[in-house]
Every structure is written in structure tokens, then in C-alpha cells.
Coordinates of C-alpha atoms and ligand atoms in Angstrom, one line a residue:
X91 CA 37.8 11.2 -155.6
X92 CA 38.5 14.3 -154.3
X93 CA 38.8 14.7 -150.6
X94 CA 37.3 17.8 -148.7
X95 CA 37.8 18.6 -145.1
X96 CA 35.2 18.5 -142.3
X97 CA 34.4 22.1 -142.2
X98 CA 33.2 22.7 -145.8
X99 CA 31.0 19.5 -145.5
X100 CA 29.2 20.9 -142.6
X101 CA 28.9 24.2 -144.4
X102 CA 27.3 22.6 -147.6
X103 CA 24.6 20.9 -145.2
X104 CA 23.8 24.4 -143.5
X105 CA 23.9 26.3 -146.8
X106 CA 21.4 24.1 -148.8
X107 CA 19.2 23.1 -146.0
X108 CA 19.1 26.6 -144.3
X109 CA 17.2 27.7 -147.1
X110 CA 15.9 26.7 -150.9
X111 CA 18.1 28.0 -153.5
X112 CA 16.9 29.4 -156.8
X113 CA 18.8 27.9 -160.1
X114 CA 20.1 30.5 -162.6
X115 CA 22.0 29.4 -166.0
X116 CA 24.7 31.9 -167.1
X117 CA 23.8 33.4 -170.5
X118 CA 26.0 31.7 -173.2
X119 CA 28.2 33.9 -175.5
X120 CA 27.1 33.9 -179.2
X121 CA 30.5 33.8 -180.8
X122 CA 32.8 31.4 -182.5
X123 CA 36.2 30.9 -182.0
X124 CA 37.7 31.0 -185.6
X125 CA 40.1 28.1 -186.5
X126 CA 39.3 25.8 -183.4
X127 CA 37.2 22.9 -183.7
X128 CA 35.6 22.5 -180.3
X129 CA 32.9 20.9 -178.4
X130 CA 30.4 24.0 -178.2
X131 CA 30.4 23.6 -174.4
X132 CA 34.5 23.8 -174.1
X133 CA 34.1 26.7 -176.4
X134 CA 31.9 28.5 -174.2
X135 CA 34.1 27.8 -171.1
X136 CA 36.9 29.6 -173.3
X137 CA 34.8 32.6 -174.0
X138 CA 33.6 33.0 -170.5
X139 CA 37.4 33.7 -169.9
X140 CA 37.7 36.0 -172.5
X141 CA 39.8 33.6 -174.7
X142 CA 39.0 34.0 -178.1
X143 CA 41.8 32.8 -180.3
X144 CA 43.7 29.5 -180.9
X145 CA 46.9 31.1 -179.7
X146 CA 45.1 32.3 -176.4
X147 CA 43.6 28.8 -176.2
X148 CA 47.2 27.2 -176.5
X149 CA 48.7 29.6 -173.8
X150 CA 45.9 28.7 -171.6
X151 CA 45.7 24.8 -172.1
X152 CA 49.8 24.5 -172.1
X153 CA 51.1 26.5 -169.1
X154 CA 55.0 25.7 -169.3
X155 CA 57.7 26.6 -167.2
X156 CA 59.7 28.1 -170.1
X157 CA 56.7 30.7 -170.3
X158 CA 57.2 32.6 -167.0
X159 CA 57.5 36.2 -167.6
X160 CA 61.1 37.8 -167.4
X161 CA 61.7 38.9 -164.0
X162 CA 63.5 41.8 -165.3
X163 CA 60.4 43.5 -166.3
X164 CA 60.1 44.5 -162.8
X165 CA 62.1 47.8 -163.3
X166 CA 63.8 47.8 -159.8
X167 CA 65.2 44.4 -160.3
X168 CA 68.6 45.3 -161.8
X169 CA 69.1 47.1 -158.6
X170 CA 68.5 44.2 -156.4
X171 CA 70.8 41.8 -158.4
X172 CA 73.5 44.6 -158.0
X173 CA 72.6 45.0 -154.3
X174 CA 72.8 41.5 -153.9
X175 CA 76.3 40.9 -155.7
X176 CA 77.5 43.4 -153.3
X177 CA 76.4 41.6 -150.4
X178 CA 78.2 38.4 -151.5
X179 CA 81.1 40.2 -151.8
X180 CA 81.1 41.7 -148.6
X181 CA 79.9 38.7 -146.8
X182 CA 76.9 40.6 -145.6
X183 CA 74.3 39.3 -143.1
X184 CA 70.8 39.5 -144.9
X185 CA 67.6 40.0 -142.9
X186 CA 64.4 38.7 -144.0
X187 CA 61.3 40.2 -142.6
X188 CA 58.1 37.8 -143.2
X189 CA 54.5 37.4 -142.7
X190 CA 52.4 35.1 -140.4
X191 CA 50.3 33.5 -142.8
X192 CA 50.7 30.8 -145.6
X193 CA 51.8 33.0 -148.3
X194 CA 54.2 35.0 -145.9
X195 CA 55.8 31.8 -144.4
X196 CA 56.2 30.3 -148.1
X197 CA 57.5 33.8 -149.3
X198 CA 60.1 33.7 -146.7
X199 CA 61.1 29.9 -147.4
X200 CA 61.7 30.8 -151.0
X201 CA 63.9 33.8 -150.3
X202 CA 66.0 32.4 -147.6
X203 CA 66.7 29.3 -149.3
X204 CA 67.4 31.3 -152.6
X205 CA 69.8 33.6 -150.8
X206 CA 71.5 30.6 -148.9
X207 CA 72.0 28.8 -152.0
X208 CA 74.0 31.9 -153.6
X209 CA 76.3 31.4 -150.5
X210 CA 74.8 34.4 -148.1
X211 CA 73.9 34.3 -144.5
X212 CA 70.2 34.8 -143.8
X213 CA 68.4 35.7 -140.5
X214 CA 64.5 35.3 -140.9
X215 CA 62.3 37.2 -138.7
X216 CA 58.5 35.9 -138.8
X217 CA 56.4 38.0 -136.8
X218 CA 53.7 37.2 -134.2
X219 CA 50.2 37.4 -135.7
X220 CA 48.5 38.0 -132.0
X221 CA 51.1 40.9 -130.8
X222 CA 52.6 42.2 -133.8
X223 CA 50.3 42.1 -136.9
X224 CA 51.2 42.4 -140.4
X225 CA 54.0 44.7 -141.6
X226 CA 57.5 45.7 -141.1
X227 CA 58.2 46.6 -137.4
X228 CA 60.8 48.3 -135.4
X229 CA 61.4 45.6 -133.0
X230 CA 62.4 43.4 -135.9
X231 CA 64.9 46.2 -137.3
X232 CA 66.3 46.5 -133.8
X233 CA 67.1 42.7 -133.9
X234 CA 68.4 42.9 -137.3
X235 CA 70.8 45.6 -136.1
X236 CA 71.8 43.4 -133.1
X237 CA 72.7 40.4 -135.8
X238 CA 74.7 42.6 -137.8
X239 CA 72.1 42.8 -140.7
X240 CA 72.9 45.6 -143.4
X241 CA 70.3 44.8 -146.0
X242 CA 66.9 43.3 -145.4
X243 CA 64.3 42.3 -147.6
X244 CA 60.5 42.3 -147.0
X245 CA 58.5 39.4 -148.2
X246 CA 54.7 39.4 -148.5
X247 CA 54.7 43.1 -146.8
X248 CA 56.3 46.2 -146.7
X249 CA 54.7 48.6 -149.3
X250 CA 53.1 50.9 -146.7
X251 CA 55.9 50.8 -144.1
X252 CA 57.3 54.2 -144.8
X253 CA 58.3 54.9 -141.3
X254 CA 59.7 51.6 -140.5
X255 CA 61.8 51.9 -143.9
X256 CA 63.0 55.1 -142.8
X257 CA 63.8 53.7 -139.3
X258 CA 65.9 51.0 -141.1
X259 CA 67.6 53.5 -143.1
X260 CA 68.8 55.2 -140.2
X261 CA 70.2 52.2 -138.5
X262 CA 72.2 51.8 -142.1
X263 CA 70.3 49.0 -143.2
X264 CA 69.0 48.9 -147.0
X265 CA 65.7 47.9 -147.4
X266 CA 64.5 45.9 -150.5
X267 CA 60.6 45.4 -150.5
X268 CA 58.9 42.2 -152.0
X269 CA 55.3 42.5 -151.7
X270 CA 51.9 42.3 -153.5
X271 CA 49.7 44.1 -151.4
X272 CA 47.7 47.0 -152.7
X273 CA 50.1 50.2 -153.0
X274 CA 49.3 53.6 -151.5
X275 CA 50.2 56.7 -153.1
X276 CA 53.5 57.8 -151.1
X277 CA 55.9 54.8 -150.9
X278 CA 58.6 54.0 -148.6
X279 CA 62.3 55.1 -149.1
X280 CA 63.4 51.7 -150.2
X281 CA 66.6 50.7 -152.4
X282 CA 64.2 48.8 -154.7
X283 CA 60.0 48.1 -154.3
X284 CA 59.1 44.6 -156.2
X285 CA 55.4 44.8 -156.3
X286 CA 53.2 44.1 -159.5
X287 CA 50.5 46.4 -157.7
X288 CA 52.8 49.5 -158.0
X289 CA 51.1 51.7 -160.4
X290 CA 54.4 52.6 -162.2
X291 CA 55.0 48.8 -162.5
X292 CA 55.0 47.4 -166.2
X293 CA 55.1 43.5 -165.1
X294 CA 52.3 41.9 -167.3
X295 CA 50.8 40.1 -164.7
X296 CA 49.2 41.9 -161.7
X297 CA 48.0 38.8 -159.6
X298 CA 51.1 37.3 -158.1
X299 CA 51.0 36.1 -154.5
X300 CA 53.7 37.2 -152.2
X301 CA 55.5 33.7 -152.7
X302 CA 55.5 34.4 -156.2
X303 CA 56.8 37.7 -156.0
X304 CA 59.8 36.2 -153.7
X305 CA 60.2 33.5 -156.3
X306 CA 60.6 36.1 -159.1
X307 CA 63.6 37.9 -157.3
X308 CA 65.3 34.4 -156.9
X309 CA 64.8 33.7 -160.5
X310 CA 66.5 36.9 -161.3
X311 CA 69.4 36.5 -159.1
X312 CA 69.9 33.0 -160.2
X313 CA 69.8 34.0 -164.0
X314 CA 72.6 36.4 -163.1
X315 CA 74.7 35.0 -160.6
X316 CA 74.2 31.3 -161.0
X317 CA 72.6 30.6 -164.4
X318 CA 73.7 26.9 -164.6
X319 CA 71.5 26.1 -161.6
X320 CA 68.2 28.2 -162.5
X321 CA 66.8 25.1 -164.0
X322 CA 66.8 23.7 -160.2
X323 CA 64.4 26.5 -159.2
X324 CA 61.7 24.5 -160.4
X325 CA 61.9 22.3 -157.3
X326 CA 60.7 25.6 -155.3
X327 CA 57.4 25.7 -157.4
X328 CA 55.7 23.3 -154.7
X329 CA 55.8 26.0 -152.2
X330 CA 55.0 28.6 -154.6
X331 CA 51.7 26.9 -155.6
X332 CA 50.8 26.7 -151.8
X333 CA 51.5 30.4 -151.2
X334 CA 49.4 31.4 -154.5
X335 CA 46.5 29.1 -153.6
X336 CA 46.4 29.8 -149.8
X337 CA 46.3 33.6 -150.6
X338 CA 43.2 33.1 -153.1
X339 CA 45.1 34.3 -156.0
X340 CA 43.2 33.9 -159.3
X341 CA 44.6 30.8 -161.1
X342 CA 44.9 32.4 -164.2
X343 CA 47.9 33.8 -166.5
X344 CA 51.3 33.2 -165.0
X345 CA 49.7 31.6 -161.8
X346 CA 48.5 28.9 -163.9
X347 CA 52.2 27.7 -164.5
X348 CA 53.0 28.0 -161.0
X349 CA 49.7 26.1 -159.7
X350 CA 49.8 23.5 -162.4
X351 CA 53.8 22.7 -162.1
X352 CA 53.7 23.6 -158.4
X353 CA 51.0 20.7 -157.5
X354 CA 52.8 18.5 -159.6
X355 CA 56.1 19.1 -157.6
X356 CA 54.0 19.3 -154.3
X357 CA 52.8 15.7 -155.2
X358 CA 56.7 14.5 -155.3
X359 CA 58.2 17.0 -153.0
X360 CA 61.6 16.7 -151.8
X361 CA 60.8 19.0 -148.9
X362 CA 60.9 17.0 -145.4
X363 CA 58.4 19.4 -143.9
X364 CA 55.5 18.8 -146.4
X365 CA 56.1 15.0 -146.6
X366 CA 56.2 14.6 -142.8
X367 CA 52.8 16.7 -142.7
X368 CA 51.4 14.7 -145.2
X369 CA 52.2 11.5 -143.3
X370 CA 51.1 13.0 -139.7
X371 CA 47.7 14.7 -141.2
X372 CA 46.8 11.8 -143.6
X373 CA 47.0 13.9 -146.6
X374 CA 46.9 11.7 -149.8
X375 CA 49.5 13.0 -151.7
X376 CA 48.8 10.8 -155.3
X377 CA 46.6 13.5 -156.6
X378 CA 46.9 16.9 -155.1
X379 CA 44.4 19.3 -156.3
X380 CA 44.1 23.2 -155.8
X381 CA 41.3 21.8 -153.1
X382 CA 44.0 20.0 -151.2
X383 CA 46.0 22.9 -150.9
X384 CA 43.0 25.3 -149.9
X385 CA 41.4 22.9 -147.4
X386 CA 44.3 20.9 -146.1
X387 CA 47.4 22.2 -146.6
X388 CA 47.0 25.9 -146.2
X389 CA 44.8 25.9 -142.8
X390 CA 47.6 23.7 -141.2
X391 CA 50.6 26.0 -142.0
X392 CA 48.1 29.0 -141.2
X393 CA 47.4 27.0 -137.8
X394 CA 50.3 27.8 -136.0
X395 CA 50.4 31.6 -136.5
X396 CA 46.6 31.6 -135.1
X397 CA 47.3 29.3 -132.4
X398 CA 50.8 30.2 -131.2
X399 CA 53.6 31.4 -133.3
X400 CA 54.2 31.2 -137.3
X401 CA 57.6 30.4 -136.8
X402 CA 56.9 27.0 -136.3
X403 CA 55.5 26.7 -139.7
X404 CA 58.4 28.4 -141.2
X405 CA 60.7 25.8 -139.2
X406 CA 58.5 22.9 -140.7
X407 CA 59.1 24.3 -144.3
X408 CA 62.8 24.6 -144.1
X409 CA 63.4 21.4 -141.8
X410 CA 66.1 19.4 -143.4
X411 CA 66.1 16.5 -141.4
X412 CA 62.8 14.0 -141.0
X413 CA 62.9 13.8 -137.4
X414 CA 62.7 17.7 -137.2
X415 CA 60.3 17.9 -139.5
X416 CA 58.1 15.1 -138.0
X417 CA 58.4 16.7 -134.8
X418 CA 57.0 20.0 -136.4
X419 CA 54.5 18.4 -138.3
X420 CA 53.2 16.7 -135.0
X421 CA 53.2 20.0 -133.3
X422 CA 51.2 21.8 -136.3
X423 CA 48.7 18.8 -136.3
X424 CA 47.8 19.5 -132.7
X425 CA 47.5 23.2 -133.2
X426 CA 45.3 22.7 -136.3
X427 CA 43.0 20.3 -134.2
X428 CA 42.6 22.8 -131.6
X429 CA 42.1 25.6 -134.1
X430 CA 39.6 23.5 -135.8
X431 CA 37.3 22.9 -132.4
X432 CA 37.5 26.9 -131.3
X433 CA 36.6 27.9 -134.9
X434 CA 33.4 25.7 -134.6
X435 CA 32.5 26.9 -131.6
X436 CA 32.8 30.5 -132.4
X437 CA 31.4 30.0 -135.8
X438 CA 28.1 28.7 -133.9
X439 CA 28.1 31.3 -131.4
X440 CA 28.4 34.0 -133.9
X441 CA 25.6 32.4 -136.2
X442 CA 23.3 32.5 -133.4
X443 CA 24.1 36.1 -132.8
X444 CA 23.2 36.8 -136.5
X445 CA 20.1 34.7 -136.7
X446 CA 18.7 37.0 -133.6
X447 CA 19.9 40.6 -134.7
X448 CA 21.6 40.8 -137.9
X449 CA 19.6 39.1 -140.7
X450 CA 18.1 42.4 -141.9
X451 CA 21.4 44.2 -142.3
X452 CA 23.6 44.8 -145.2
X453 CA 26.8 43.9 -143.6
X454 CA 27.3 41.8 -140.6
X455 CA 29.5 43.6 -137.8
X456 CA 30.1 41.7 -134.6
X457 CA 32.4 42.3 -131.6
X458 CA 33.0 40.3 -128.4
X459 CA 36.2 38.8 -126.8
X460 CA 36.8 36.6 -129.5
X461 CA 40.5 35.0 -130.0
X462 CA 42.0 37.0 -132.6
X463 CA 43.8 34.1 -134.2
X464 CA 40.5 32.8 -135.9
X465 CA 38.2 35.9 -136.4
X466 CA 39.3 35.5 -140.1
X467 CA 38.3 32.2 -140.5
X468 CA 34.5 32.6 -138.9
X469 CA 34.1 35.9 -140.7
X470 CA 34.6 34.0 -143.9
X471 CA 32.2 31.1 -143.1
X472 CA 29.6 33.5 -142.1
X473 CA 30.1 35.6 -145.1
X474 CA 29.8 32.4 -147.2
X475 CA 26.7 31.3 -145.3
X476 CA 24.6 34.6 -145.5
X477 CA 26.4 35.9 -148.6
X478 CA 26.8 39.2 -146.9
X479 CA 30.0 41.1 -146.0
X480 CA 31.0 40.3 -142.5
X481 CA 33.4 42.1 -139.8
X482 CA 34.2 40.1 -136.9
X483 CA 35.9 42.2 -133.9
X484 CA 38.3 41.0 -131.0
X485 CA 38.1 43.6 -128.2
X486 CA 41.2 44.2 -126.7
X487 CA 42.2 46.8 -124.0
X488 CA 41.6 50.1 -125.7
X489 CA 40.8 48.9 -129.3
X490 CA 39.1 46.5 -131.3
X491 CA 40.6 44.4 -134.2
X492 CA 38.5 43.3 -137.1
X493 CA 38.9 40.9 -139.6
X494 CA 36.5 41.4 -142.8
X495 CA 35.6 39.0 -145.4
X496 CA 33.5 40.1 -148.6
X497 CA 31.2 38.6 -151.0
X498 CA 31.5 38.4 -154.9
X499 CA 31.7 41.7 -156.8
X500 CA 32.3 43.9 -153.6
X501 CA 36.0 45.3 -152.8
X502 CA 35.8 45.3 -149.0
X503 CA 38.9 47.7 -148.7
X504 CA 36.6 50.4 -150.4
X505 CA 34.1 50.0 -147.7
X506 CA 36.8 50.7 -145.5
X507 CA 38.1 53.6 -147.3
X508 CA 34.9 55.1 -147.2
X509 CA 35.0 55.0 -143.2
X510 CA 38.6 55.6 -142.9
X511 CA 38.0 58.4 -140.5
X512 CA 37.0 56.0 -137.5
X513 CA 39.9 53.6 -138.2
X514 CA 43.3 53.6 -136.7
X515 CA 44.8 51.3 -139.3
X516 CA 43.4 49.3 -142.3
X517 CA 44.5 47.2 -145.3
X518 CA 43.7 43.9 -147.2
X519 CA 42.7 42.8 -150.6
X520 CA 39.3 42.9 -152.5
X521 CA 37.9 39.7 -150.4
X522 CA 39.8 39.9 -147.2
X523 CA 40.8 43.0 -144.9
X524 CA 41.7 43.7 -141.7
X525 CA 41.4 47.0 -139.3
X526 CA 42.3 48.4 -136.0
X527 CA 39.8 50.8 -134.4
X528 CA 39.5 52.8 -131.3
X529 CA 37.0 51.5 -128.6
X530 CA 35.0 54.8 -128.8
X531 CA 34.7 54.8 -132.5
X532 CA 33.2 51.3 -132.9
X533 CA 29.7 52.2 -133.1
X534 CA 29.9 55.1 -135.3
X535 CA 32.0 53.2 -137.6
X536 CA 29.4 50.5 -137.9
X537 CA 26.6 52.8 -138.6
X538 CA 28.7 54.6 -141.4
X539 CA 29.8 51.2 -142.9
X540 CA 26.0 50.0 -143.0
X541 CA 25.4 53.4 -144.8
X542 CA 28.1 53.3 -147.2
X543 CA 28.1 49.8 -148.3
X544 CA 24.9 50.4 -150.0
X545 CA 26.4 52.3 -152.9
X546 CA 29.1 49.7 -153.2
X547 CA 27.1 46.6 -153.4
X548 CA 26.0 45.7 -157.1
X549 CA 22.4 46.3 -157.5
X550 CA 22.0 42.6 -159.1
X551 CA 23.2 40.5 -156.5
X552 CA 21.5 37.3 -155.9
X553 CA 21.7 35.9 -152.1
X554 CA 19.9 32.6 -152.7
X555 CA 21.2 31.4 -156.2
X556 CA 23.1 28.5 -157.5
X557 CA 24.6 29.4 -160.8
X558 CA 25.0 26.7 -163.6
X559 CA 27.7 27.5 -166.4
X560 CA 25.9 25.4 -169.1
X561 CA 23.2 23.1 -169.8
X562 CA 24.1 19.8 -171.1
X563 CA 22.3 16.7 -172.2
X564 CA 22.9 13.6 -170.1
X565 CA 23.7 11.7 -173.5
X566 CA 26.6 14.0 -174.3
X567 CA 28.6 13.0 -171.0
X568 CA 31.1 10.6 -171.7
X569 CA 35.0 10.0 -170.9
X570 CA 35.9 12.2 -173.8
X571 CA 34.2 14.9 -172.6
X572 CA 35.5 14.7 -169.2
X573 CA 39.0 14.6 -170.5
X574 CA 38.3 17.9 -172.5
X575 CA 37.4 19.3 -169.3
X576 CA 40.4 18.0 -167.3
X577 CA 42.5 20.3 -169.5
X578 CA 41.3 23.5 -167.5
X579 CA 42.5 22.2 -164.2
X580 CA 43.8 23.2 -161.9
X581 CA 40.5 24.6 -160.7
X582 CA 40.3 27.0 -158.1
X583 CA 40.0 30.9 -157.7
X584 CA 38.5 32.4 -160.9
X585 CA 39.0 29.3 -162.9
X586 CA 36.3 27.5 -161.0
X587 CA 35.2 24.0 -161.9
X588 CA 32.1 24.0 -164.2
X589 CA 28.6 23.5 -163.0
X590 CA 26.3 21.8 -165.4
X591 CA 22.5 21.6 -165.5
X592 CA 21.3 18.3 -166.5
X593 CA 17.6 18.0 -167.0
X594 CA 15.0 15.1 -166.8
X595 CA 17.1 12.1 -165.5
X596 CA 15.8 9.5 -163.5
X597 CA 16.9 8.3 -160.2
X598 CA 17.7 4.5 -160.1
X599 CA 19.6 4.0 -157.1
X600 CA 20.1 6.0 -154.0
X601 CA 21.8 5.3 -150.6
X602 CA 23.7 7.1 -148.1
X603 CA 27.3 6.7 -147.4
X604 CA 29.8 7.8 -144.8
X605 CA 30.0 8.8 -141.0
X606 CA 26.6 9.8 -139.9
X607 CA 24.8 8.9 -143.6
X608 CA 26.7 12.4 -144.4
X609 CA 26.9 11.6 -148.0
X610 CA 24.7 10.0 -151.0
X611 CA 25.5 7.7 -153.6
X612 CA 23.2 7.9 -156.8
X613 CA 22.8 6.2 -160.1
X614 CA 20.8 8.2 -162.6
X615 CA 19.5 6.9 -166.0
X616 CA 18.1 8.4 -169.3
X617 CA 17.3 6.5 -172.5
X618 CA 19.1 3.5 -171.6
X619 CA 22.2 5.5 -170.3
X620 CA 23.5 5.2 -166.7
X621 CA 25.5 7.2 -164.9
X622 CA 26.8 6.9 -161.1
X623 CA 26.9 10.3 -159.0
X624 CA 28.3 11.4 -155.6
X625 CA 26.8 14.2 -153.5
X626 CA 29.0 15.2 -150.6
X627 CA 27.1 16.4 -147.5
X628 CA 23.8 15.9 -148.9
X629 CA 22.5 12.4 -146.8
X630 CA 19.3 14.4 -146.1
X631 CA 18.2 14.4 -149.5
X632 CA 17.4 10.5 -149.3
X633 CA 14.3 11.7 -147.3
X634 CA 13.0 13.5 -150.3
X635 CA 14.3 11.8 -153.3
X636 CA 13.5 8.3 -154.0
X637 CA 14.2 5.6 -156.7
X638 CA 12.0 6.4 -159.9
X639 CA 11.8 10.1 -159.5
X640 CA 12.3 12.2 -162.5
X641 CA 14.7 14.8 -161.3
X642 CA 17.0 18.0 -163.0
X643 CA 20.6 18.3 -161.1
X644 CA 23.4 20.8 -161.1
X645 CA 26.6 18.7 -160.8
X646 CA 30.4 19.1 -162.0
X647 CA 31.2 16.2 -164.3
X648 CA 34.2 14.3 -163.0
X649 CA 36.4 11.4 -163.5
X650 CA 36.1 8.6 -160.6
X651 CA 39.1 6.4 -159.8
X652 CA 38.5 3.4 -157.9
X653 CA 40.4 0.2 -157.4
X654 CA 42.0 0.6 -160.8
X655 CA 38.7 1.2 -162.6
X656 CA 38.0 4.8 -164.1
X657 CA 34.6 6.0 -164.9
X658 CA 32.6 9.2 -165.5
X659 CA 30.8 10.3 -162.6
X660 CA 28.6 13.3 -161.6
X661 CA 29.3 15.3 -158.4
X662 CA 26.2 16.7 -157.5
X663 CA 25.5 20.2 -156.0
X664 CA 21.6 20.5 -156.3
X665 CA 18.6 18.4 -157.0
X666 CA 15.0 19.2 -158.0
Ligands
MN119 MN1 50.1 37.6 -149.4

């Protein structure tokens, strides 16, 4: 059974009892994949992903480590290798400038470990989320100068740091940028920029996380400088999968290799930091899925940066004895408990404001004396609940700092682009962004954003819909079918677990389980066939559904392993 943490459960309840959802069945694609003998539902799953030939099917179903792209497809990669060679020869000290989120901390882990294995001295600087924010800063460069750094790497940031890179050059530090953020037209004068988002970049896969980009650099360095050990790099994939999933990168293309093998490595990780975290936080490492990473591991790594300083998460990742790792893991667990408390409190507070004043608005924009570290998570939860783009702002002395979360089919940075005249700084991705705004500009910014967003939200958006991928008959669901579906794992961003519409089945048993009767166990029957089901966070349904009812359900079809028995189970999302 897949475990999910408290906050999504609470959320599901709110989501499905707050309003009645319409069901929509996605249109099926009227095509055949030639040369493949597939279950019609499985065939549709491929067609939905634009996979249309047997070769493409094989590529998707068998993501092999050996199939990772050549890192030298980044045109600056040779320059990176040459510069690092020189650094080894001259015994230089290398600076690494990281970032405070899970992807940033993971990127710094990969690169620092890779460079140390090549015999280099490394000095890692992780910025403080609360006082420094995102991107290279002068304070860090000054510290690097003090330590004698002559070559610095940025990880998960740097592409827009023109001034800071110029400053480093002035101080005789060469800069190599490794990043995956959106690239502006003018770029810093760095020795090399490794970023798949650069317009000139010919690397075939654009959706790498910061951690994956750092891994590509290490992969290139080992290929040229330590080829006999390059197979060992597989053991770094646990960290790459965490960075990739934490940063919500689509689990397609090369990321499928990182996620699939990374999750496997993660379940038998050699890293003390993860091992102690699993122990301290009761994370079951037998069957780690992308959900485990998204809802249990990534929030803990992020908690340090949100509540105190991300350097503690970095220490956890790099700890090489179990006692140090245990202490870091305990500290992070405390920070996460605290983070969860204040997040829940603020989400409730903001939710009340929304209900009172914002229900008729296209975009929810709210400012207050809110803790900077958690406004992003709260914005995400509110966006998820109301299916509207959200910006939550922390009021500081002279400025406000906002964290934005978007909805499907809306590129949030494009909204900010249209209001850039009122913003001091902004940046981010399609679904999440940040901005700094002067106090006096806040009201006019809100007004403009509400106006501009109208053109950007696609007309057909459906706020109160749940989508089913396919209609399937109850009799078709068996172990064979579940095993076919499992080949599509790991499920996650842009490779979501399919939802099935199953019609006209009978409820044979129903009972609530779990703390506060939060969940439901059901048994369904049709034509003499019986299947058991679970409905997470749906305990309240027991008031309206009873034994003997004829119902339709929306559900995932999964395997349930319990006491050594394996059976087919429906994971019910909605019922009518
Ligand atoms: Mn990132």
C-alpha cells in the first residue's frame, strides 16, 4: 500500500467535500500502433504520451542506465573538463555555490562528491533562503576569495547572475554555471554554461533538474579523467532521483532513467544521511515510489532551508558516519514537525481570507506578516484547492516577497513578465515562481496581474472536474492488467498514474478504517466477480454509500501486498 503523508490526506477531504466534482472522460485517440500486440487500454496510454512506434515503446518501458545521453552534447562540456584538469594539476580550491531547496542541496551533494573523488579540494556555500534567496551573491564570492578559491561552480542557479559572475571574474575566479532555470537573452560571462534551457543548447533533453545537470558534469569528468570508475556513478542516482522529483520535473525521457534507477538505488542506499532519515522519520524504504520522495523525503530536506538553514540538509547528505547522520536527521525531523504545524495554521488562515474576499477573482493574491520559508507550500495548497493561480506575499520592511504557484496550462512566469514593470526581481518555472516587489507597487501590481491573466488562462479550464483516462469494464481488471500498468512506473509529474472509470458495480462491504475513521475499505461486486478497494481520506462517504448500492467509481488499479499475499485493489478517487 502506498503511504501518503498527512497533509495530502487532509487536502483530499477538503477538496472532495468542499464541492461536488464533475466527471470527465478523456477522449480516446483513434489510432493503432502497428507491429505491437497490446491491450487496448495500454495502447491508449502510449498514444496519450505521443508514443506511436514499437521502438518508442521499448525506449519508454526499458529505461537503461546505458541509454543516458552523452554529456558532451552540451557544447561547453569539453571546456569544463579542460578547466577541471588544470585545477587538478595546480591543486586549486574549487568553490561550489548551491541553492537552498532539495534540488539545490542535492546538486551540491553530487558535484562536491564528484570533484572530491577526482582529488580536488572543495568549499561548498549554501545560501540562506530567508536572508539571501536564490542565485549567486557577492557575499559568497568574497568568502571564496578568502578561502583561496580560483574556480567556482554554481549548481541549480547562476544563469541570470550577470553582475555576480562579472564580480567573480574581477576577483580572478573562473566561473562555470550549471543550472536548469529559464535563460534570459543576455548571459553572464562565464567560462562555461551547462544549462539545457539555453537557446543555443543542443542537448536532446530539456527537462533536467539542477541535480541531473550536476550529474551530467560529473559523468563527463569521470569519462575523461577516471573512466574505470565511471560505472560507480550509478550509486549517485539516488540523489539525482530526489532532486528530479523534488523539483517536479516530468518523469519522461532521460528523467525516467534517473527516476527508475534512482528510486531503486534509494531503496538500498549506501548514504548514511538517507538511511538515518528513513529510520528517524519512519519512512518505509522497501518500496520507495516517486510519491515517497515527493511527500516524505523532499519536504524534510526542504524543511531545514525553510525553518533555519539549508546547510543542515547538506550536512545530512554528506555525513559519512552514522552518528553525525543520525544527529542531522533528528534535527531535520524536528524542523519538519515545526514546519508542518505552521504551514497548517497559515493554510487555514489564508483559506478563510480566500473564502471571504477572493472567490470571484481570477488570481488569488494575498499579503501579510507571513513566514517567508513556507509561503510557497501554502500557495501550492491554496492553488490546488481552488484551481486558481496563487501568490502569497511576506511583508518585509520596505518590500514584499511573493511565492507563486500555478495551475495546469498556465505559465506563471509569463504572468509576471506582463507585470515586470512593477517588480524588482522575479523568476522561476512554469508552475512555481518568486518575486520581490516594492511596497508602494503592490496594489497596482495586483490590479495588473488580475487584468493580464485573463488572456493567459486557456478558455476551456474546468475548475471542478475530475478526469478519467479510460473507461474499463470490471471484468477486465485482473493481475495481468495490473502488471502491464506497472511497467509505466515510476508515476509522477507528466506521467501520472491512470484513472479508470468503472460503471455499474455493487457495493458489497463498506467500513471506515484508520485514525478518526479517515479512510474507507470497500468490496465491490459485479457478475460474481469481487474486488477489494481502498479510498484514502474518504471516511465520510460511509454516510452516503451503503451496502447494496449500485455505483460508478473513478479509481487507480493497483497491487496490494499484505502479509505476503498479493491481490488486485482499486484505489478509489471518487464515487457516484
Ligand atoms: Mn532546481
